[in-house]
Coordinates of C-alpha atoms and ligand atoms in Angstrom, one line a residue:
M153 CA 116.7 74.5 -0.3
N154 CA 114.9 73.0 -3.3
Y155 CA 115.1 75.7 -5.9
R156 CA 116.7 73.0 -8.1
S157 CA 114.2 70.3 -7.4
P158 CA 113.4 67.9 -10.3
L159 CA 110.0 69.6 -10.7
L160 CA 111.4 73.1 -10.8
N161 CA 114.1 72.0 -13.2
V162 CA 111.3 70.8 -15.6
M163 CA 109.5 74.1 -15.2
T164 CA 112.5 76.4 -15.6
G165 CA 113.7 74.3 -18.6
A166 CA 110.4 74.8 -20.4
A167 CA 110.4 78.5 -19.6
L168 CA 113.9 79.0 -20.9
K169 CA 113.1 77.2 -24.1
A170 CA 109.9 79.2 -24.8
A171 CA 111.7 82.4 -23.9
K172 CA 114.2 81.9 -26.8
G173 CA 111.4 82.4 -29.3
L174 CA 109.9 85.3 -27.4
I175 CA 113.3 87.1 -27.2
R176 CA 113.8 86.6 -31.0
D177 CA 110.3 87.8 -31.8
F178 CA 110.6 90.8 -29.5
G179 CA 113.8 91.8 -31.3
E180 CA 112.1 91.6 -34.6
L181 CA 109.0 93.7 -33.7
E182 CA 110.7 96.9 -34.8
Q183 CA 110.7 95.7 -38.5
L184 CA 107.0 94.9 -38.4
Q185 CA 105.5 98.3 -38.8
V186 CA 105.6 97.6 -42.6
S187 CA 104.2 94.1 -42.4
K188 CA 100.7 93.6 -44.0
K189 CA 98.9 92.1 -41.0
G190 CA 100.7 94.3 -38.5
P191 CA 102.3 93.8 -35.1
A192 CA 99.2 92.6 -33.3
D193 CA 99.0 89.5 -35.4
F194 CA 102.7 88.9 -35.1
V195 CA 102.5 89.1 -31.3
S196 CA 99.6 86.7 -31.2
R197 CA 101.7 84.2 -33.2
A198 CA 104.6 84.7 -30.8
D199 CA 102.2 84.0 -27.9
H200 CA 100.9 80.8 -29.5
K201 CA 104.4 79.6 -30.4
S202 CA 105.5 80.1 -26.8
E203 CA 102.5 78.1 -25.6
S204 CA 103.2 75.2 -27.9
V205 CA 106.8 75.0 -26.7
L206 CA 105.7 75.0 -23.1
R207 CA 103.0 72.4 -23.8
S208 CA 105.3 70.0 -25.5
E209 CA 108.2 70.4 -23.0
L210 CA 105.8 69.9 -20.0
K211 CA 104.0 67.0 -21.7
K212 CA 107.4 65.3 -22.4
A213 CA 108.4 65.5 -18.7
R214 CA 105.1 64.8 -17.1
P215 CA 102.9 63.1 -19.7
A216 CA 100.0 62.4 -17.3
Y217 CA 99.4 65.9 -16.0
G218 CA 96.5 68.0 -17.2
L219 CA 96.9 71.5 -18.7
L220 CA 95.0 74.8 -18.5
M221 CA 96.5 77.2 -21.0
E222 CA 95.4 80.7 -21.8
E223 CA 95.4 80.3 -25.6
S224 CA 94.3 76.7 -26.1
G225 CA 92.2 76.1 -23.0
E226 CA 91.9 73.0 -20.9
R227 CA 93.3 69.5 -21.6
A228 CA 92.5 66.9 -19.0
G229 CA 95.2 64.5 -18.0
T230 CA 95.1 60.9 -16.7
D231 CA 96.6 62.2 -13.5
T232 CA 93.7 64.2 -12.1
S233 CA 95.6 65.6 -9.1
N234 CA 98.1 67.6 -11.1
R235 CA 97.5 70.4 -13.7
W236 CA 99.8 72.9 -15.3
V237 CA 98.3 76.4 -15.5
I238 CA 100.1 78.4 -18.1
D239 CA 100.3 82.0 -19.4
P240 CA 102.8 81.8 -22.4
L241 CA 103.1 85.6 -22.5
D242 CA 102.0 87.8 -19.7
G243 CA 102.3 91.5 -20.5
T244 CA 101.2 91.2 -24.2
T245 CA 100.5 94.9 -24.5
N246 CA 104.0 95.7 -23.3
F247 CA 105.5 93.2 -25.7
L248 CA 103.5 94.8 -28.6
H249 CA 104.8 98.2 -27.7
G250 CA 108.4 97.2 -27.4
I251 CA 108.4 97.5 -23.6
P252 CA 110.7 94.8 -22.2
H253 CA 108.5 94.0 -19.2
F254 CA 106.7 90.7 -19.9
S255 CA 106.9 87.2 -18.6
I256 CA 106.1 83.5 -19.0
S257 CA 104.1 82.1 -16.1
I258 CA 103.9 78.4 -15.3
G259 CA 101.9 77.3 -12.3
L260 CA 101.3 73.8 -11.0
E261 CA 98.1 73.1 -9.3
R262 CA 98.0 70.0 -7.1
D263 CA 94.6 68.7 -5.8
G264 CA 93.1 72.0 -6.7
E265 CA 95.6 74.2 -4.8
P266 CA 98.6 76.2 -6.2
Y267 CA 101.6 74.0 -5.6
A268 CA 104.6 75.3 -7.6
G269 CA 105.3 78.4 -9.7
V270 CA 107.9 79.6 -12.2
I271 CA 107.8 83.2 -13.6
Y272 CA 110.5 84.1 -16.1
S273 CA 111.2 87.6 -17.3
P274 CA 113.2 86.9 -20.5
I275 CA 114.7 90.3 -21.1
A276 CA 115.8 90.9 -17.5
D277 CA 116.8 87.3 -17.3
E278 CA 115.1 86.9 -13.9
M279 CA 113.8 83.5 -13.0
F280 CA 111.4 83.4 -10.0
V281 CA 110.7 79.9 -8.7
A282 CA 108.8 78.5 -5.7
E283 CA 107.6 75.1 -4.6
R284 CA 105.3 74.6 -1.6
G285 CA 107.3 74.1 1.5
G286 CA 110.6 74.9 -0.3
G287 CA 110.8 78.7 -0.3
A288 CA 110.9 81.2 -3.1
F289 CA 114.0 82.1 -5.1
L290 CA 115.1 84.6 -7.7
N291 CA 118.0 83.3 -9.8
G292 CA 118.9 81.1 -6.9
R293 CA 118.7 83.8 -4.2
R294 CA 116.1 83.3 -1.5
L295 CA 113.2 85.8 -1.5
R296 CA 111.3 87.4 1.3
V297 CA 108.4 89.8 1.0
S298 CA 109.0 93.3 2.2
G299 CA 109.3 94.1 5.9
R300 CA 107.4 97.5 5.7
R301 CA 104.7 97.8 8.3
N302 CA 103.1 101.2 7.5
V303 CA 100.8 102.0 4.6
E304 CA 102.3 105.5 4.4
E305 CA 105.7 103.9 3.4
A306 CA 104.3 101.3 1.1
L307 CA 104.6 101.1 -2.7
F308 CA 101.7 99.1 -4.2
A309 CA 101.1 97.7 -7.7
T310 CA 97.9 97.2 -9.5
G311 CA 96.3 96.5 -12.9
I312 CA 94.1 99.1 -14.6
P313 CA 91.1 97.9 -16.5
F314 CA 91.0 99.0 -20.2
L315 CA 88.8 99.4 -23.2
G316 CA 85.8 97.2 -23.1
L317 CA 86.9 95.2 -20.0
G318 CA 86.4 95.5 -16.2
D319 CA 84.5 97.9 -13.9
H320 CA 86.3 101.2 -14.5
G321 CA 84.2 103.1 -11.8
L322 CA 85.1 100.6 -9.1
F323 CA 88.8 100.6 -10.0
L324 CA 88.9 104.4 -9.8
K325 CA 87.4 104.3 -6.3
Q326 CA 89.9 101.6 -5.3
L327 CA 92.8 103.7 -6.7
G328 CA 91.5 106.8 -5.0
A329 CA 91.4 105.1 -1.6
V330 CA 94.9 103.6 -1.9
M331 CA 96.8 106.4 -3.6
A332 CA 95.7 108.9 -1.0
V333 CA 97.5 107.1 1.9
C334 CA 100.6 105.4 0.5
T335 CA 103.9 106.3 -1.1
G336 CA 102.9 105.3 -4.6
V337 CA 101.0 103.0 -7.0
R338 CA 102.6 101.4 -10.0
R339 CA 101.0 99.8 -13.1
Y340 CA 103.7 97.8 -14.9
G341 CA 101.5 95.5 -17.1
S342 CA 102.3 91.9 -16.2
A343 CA 100.2 90.6 -13.3
A344 CA 102.5 87.5 -13.0
L345 CA 105.5 89.8 -12.5
D346 CA 103.6 92.0 -10.1
L347 CA 103.1 89.0 -7.8
A348 CA 106.7 87.9 -8.3
W349 CA 107.8 91.4 -7.3
V350 CA 105.7 91.3 -4.2
A351 CA 107.5 88.0 -3.4
A352 CA 110.8 89.8 -4.0
G353 CA 109.9 92.7 -1.7
R354 CA 110.0 95.2 -4.5
F355 CA 106.3 96.0 -4.1
D356 CA 104.7 96.0 -0.7
G357 CA 101.4 94.8 -2.1
F358 CA 99.4 94.2 -5.3
W359 CA 95.7 94.1 -6.1
E360 CA 93.8 93.6 -9.3
N361 CA 90.1 92.8 -10.2
G362 CA 89.1 89.8 -12.3
L363 CA 92.4 88.0 -13.2
H364 CA 92.5 84.5 -14.6
P365 CA 94.1 81.4 -13.1
W366 CA 97.0 81.5 -15.6
D367 CA 97.8 85.1 -14.4
I368 CA 98.1 84.1 -10.8
T369 CA 98.7 80.5 -10.0
A370 CA 102.5 80.6 -10.1
G371 CA 102.6 84.1 -8.4
I372 CA 100.4 82.9 -5.5
V373 CA 103.0 80.2 -4.7
L374 CA 105.8 82.7 -4.9
V375 CA 104.2 85.2 -2.6
R376 CA 103.2 82.6 0.0
E377 CA 106.7 80.9 -0.1
A378 CA 108.3 84.3 0.4
G379 CA 106.2 84.7 3.6
G380 CA 103.4 86.8 2.2
F381 CA 99.6 86.5 2.1
V382 CA 97.4 86.2 -0.9
S383 CA 93.6 86.4 -0.9
D384 CA 90.7 87.8 -3.0
L385 CA 89.9 91.5 -2.6
S386 CA 87.8 90.9 0.5
G387 CA 90.4 88.9 2.3
G388 CA 88.7 85.6 1.3
R389 CA 89.6 82.6 -1.0
K390 CA 87.7 83.4 -4.2
M391 CA 90.8 84.3 -6.3
F392 CA 89.9 81.7 -8.9
S393 CA 86.2 82.6 -9.0
G394 CA 86.1 86.2 -9.9
G395 CA 87.1 87.7 -6.5
G396 CA 90.2 89.4 -7.8
V397 CA 93.6 89.1 -6.2
L398 CA 95.3 90.9 -3.3
A399 CA 98.8 90.1 -2.1
S400 CA 101.0 91.7 0.5
N401 CA 103.1 91.0 3.6
A402 CA 101.7 90.0 7.0
A403 CA 101.5 93.6 8.3
L404 CA 100.0 95.3 5.2
H405 CA 97.6 92.6 3.9
E406 CA 94.7 93.5 6.2
P407 CA 95.1 97.3 5.7
L408 CA 95.2 96.9 1.9
V409 CA 92.0 94.7 2.0
A410 CA 90.3 97.4 4.1
L411 CA 91.3 100.2 1.7
V412 CA 90.3 98.3 -1.5
G413 CA 87.1 97.1 0.2
S414 CA 86.2 100.6 1.4
A415 CA 86.2 101.6 -2.2
A416 CA 83.6 99.0 -3.1
R417 CA 81.3 100.5 -0.5
A418 CA 82.0 104.2 -1.3
P419 CA 79.4 106.1 -3.3
A420 CA 80.4 107.3 -6.7
T421 CA 82.1 110.7 -6.7
A422 CA 80.1 113.6 -8.1
P423 CA 81.1 114.6 -11.6
Ligands
IPD904 C1 97.4 90.8 -18.7 C2 98.5 91.4 -17.8 C3 98.1 92.7 -17.2 C4 96.8 92.6 -16.4 C5 95.7 92.1 -17.3 C6 96.1 90.7 -17.9 P1 98.0 89.3 -20.8 O1 97.7 89.6 -19.2 O2 98.7 90.5 -16.7 O3 99.1 93.2 -16.3 O4 96.4 93.9 -16.0 O5 94.5 92.0 -16.6 O6 95.1 90.3 -18.7 O7 96.8 89.6 -21.5 O8 99.2 90.2 -21.1 O9 98.4 87.9 -20.8
CA905 CA1 98.0 87.2 -18.5
CA906 CA1 98.9 86.1 -22.0

């Protein structure tokens, strides 16, 4: 078991340090309705603070690695094999609304492939970790994806596109196809945690169109190390080039690809 490997220690240490600031800021949000610039500006500062803590902690421990960060973009490293892929606050809308479901996601890409992942949910104090070949763990307990085999018993998660972003018509068709045949569909608002929860067997599968590398790199390692499958929405490998992400267990991965894919081919419903 390597859930306490030196690499994962570095990653969890950085996540815990950045989380302290997020927890403090989350607690202060209530006071902010009166502030001049308003809560959105405050949250964006919390986000940037978290990213700068993560950047300096990870740089200190592995000075040569490159970085890809949601807020400050890409910084090449002298070690061209290793790159951190970071979302300092995933679930920003939840955070802004005082909903305690948000996370810090730190992925490590090695030679272009997801290699290690840490996703931390500060308010729940749940630390999800995985390193290739070493298994996936939640607070030190080994994780397995769910064992459900039938779509009718499955609980899936997704992400809903919103104002000004994404293909709303396509998503509604995907949702229509999936919701008609399964136990339920959830939209919790942190894609990183959605993937971690698939790894933990809480969700039987997850799909979302058009996510970014920082939303998914850590989660991909978690799902795979927990025995699950991750692909783009057509079952291929284009998760990092606009293909969307679909994750599930061995039995439900193909059926979910078929359902989501059938939506892409379905004609629009009459108004
Ligand atoms: C968002 C969350 C959300 C997903 C969005 C993401 P952010 O990330 O992961 O669940 O549906 O597509 O952009 O903006 O909170 O870091
Ligand atoms: Ca995100
Ligand atoms: Ca973010």
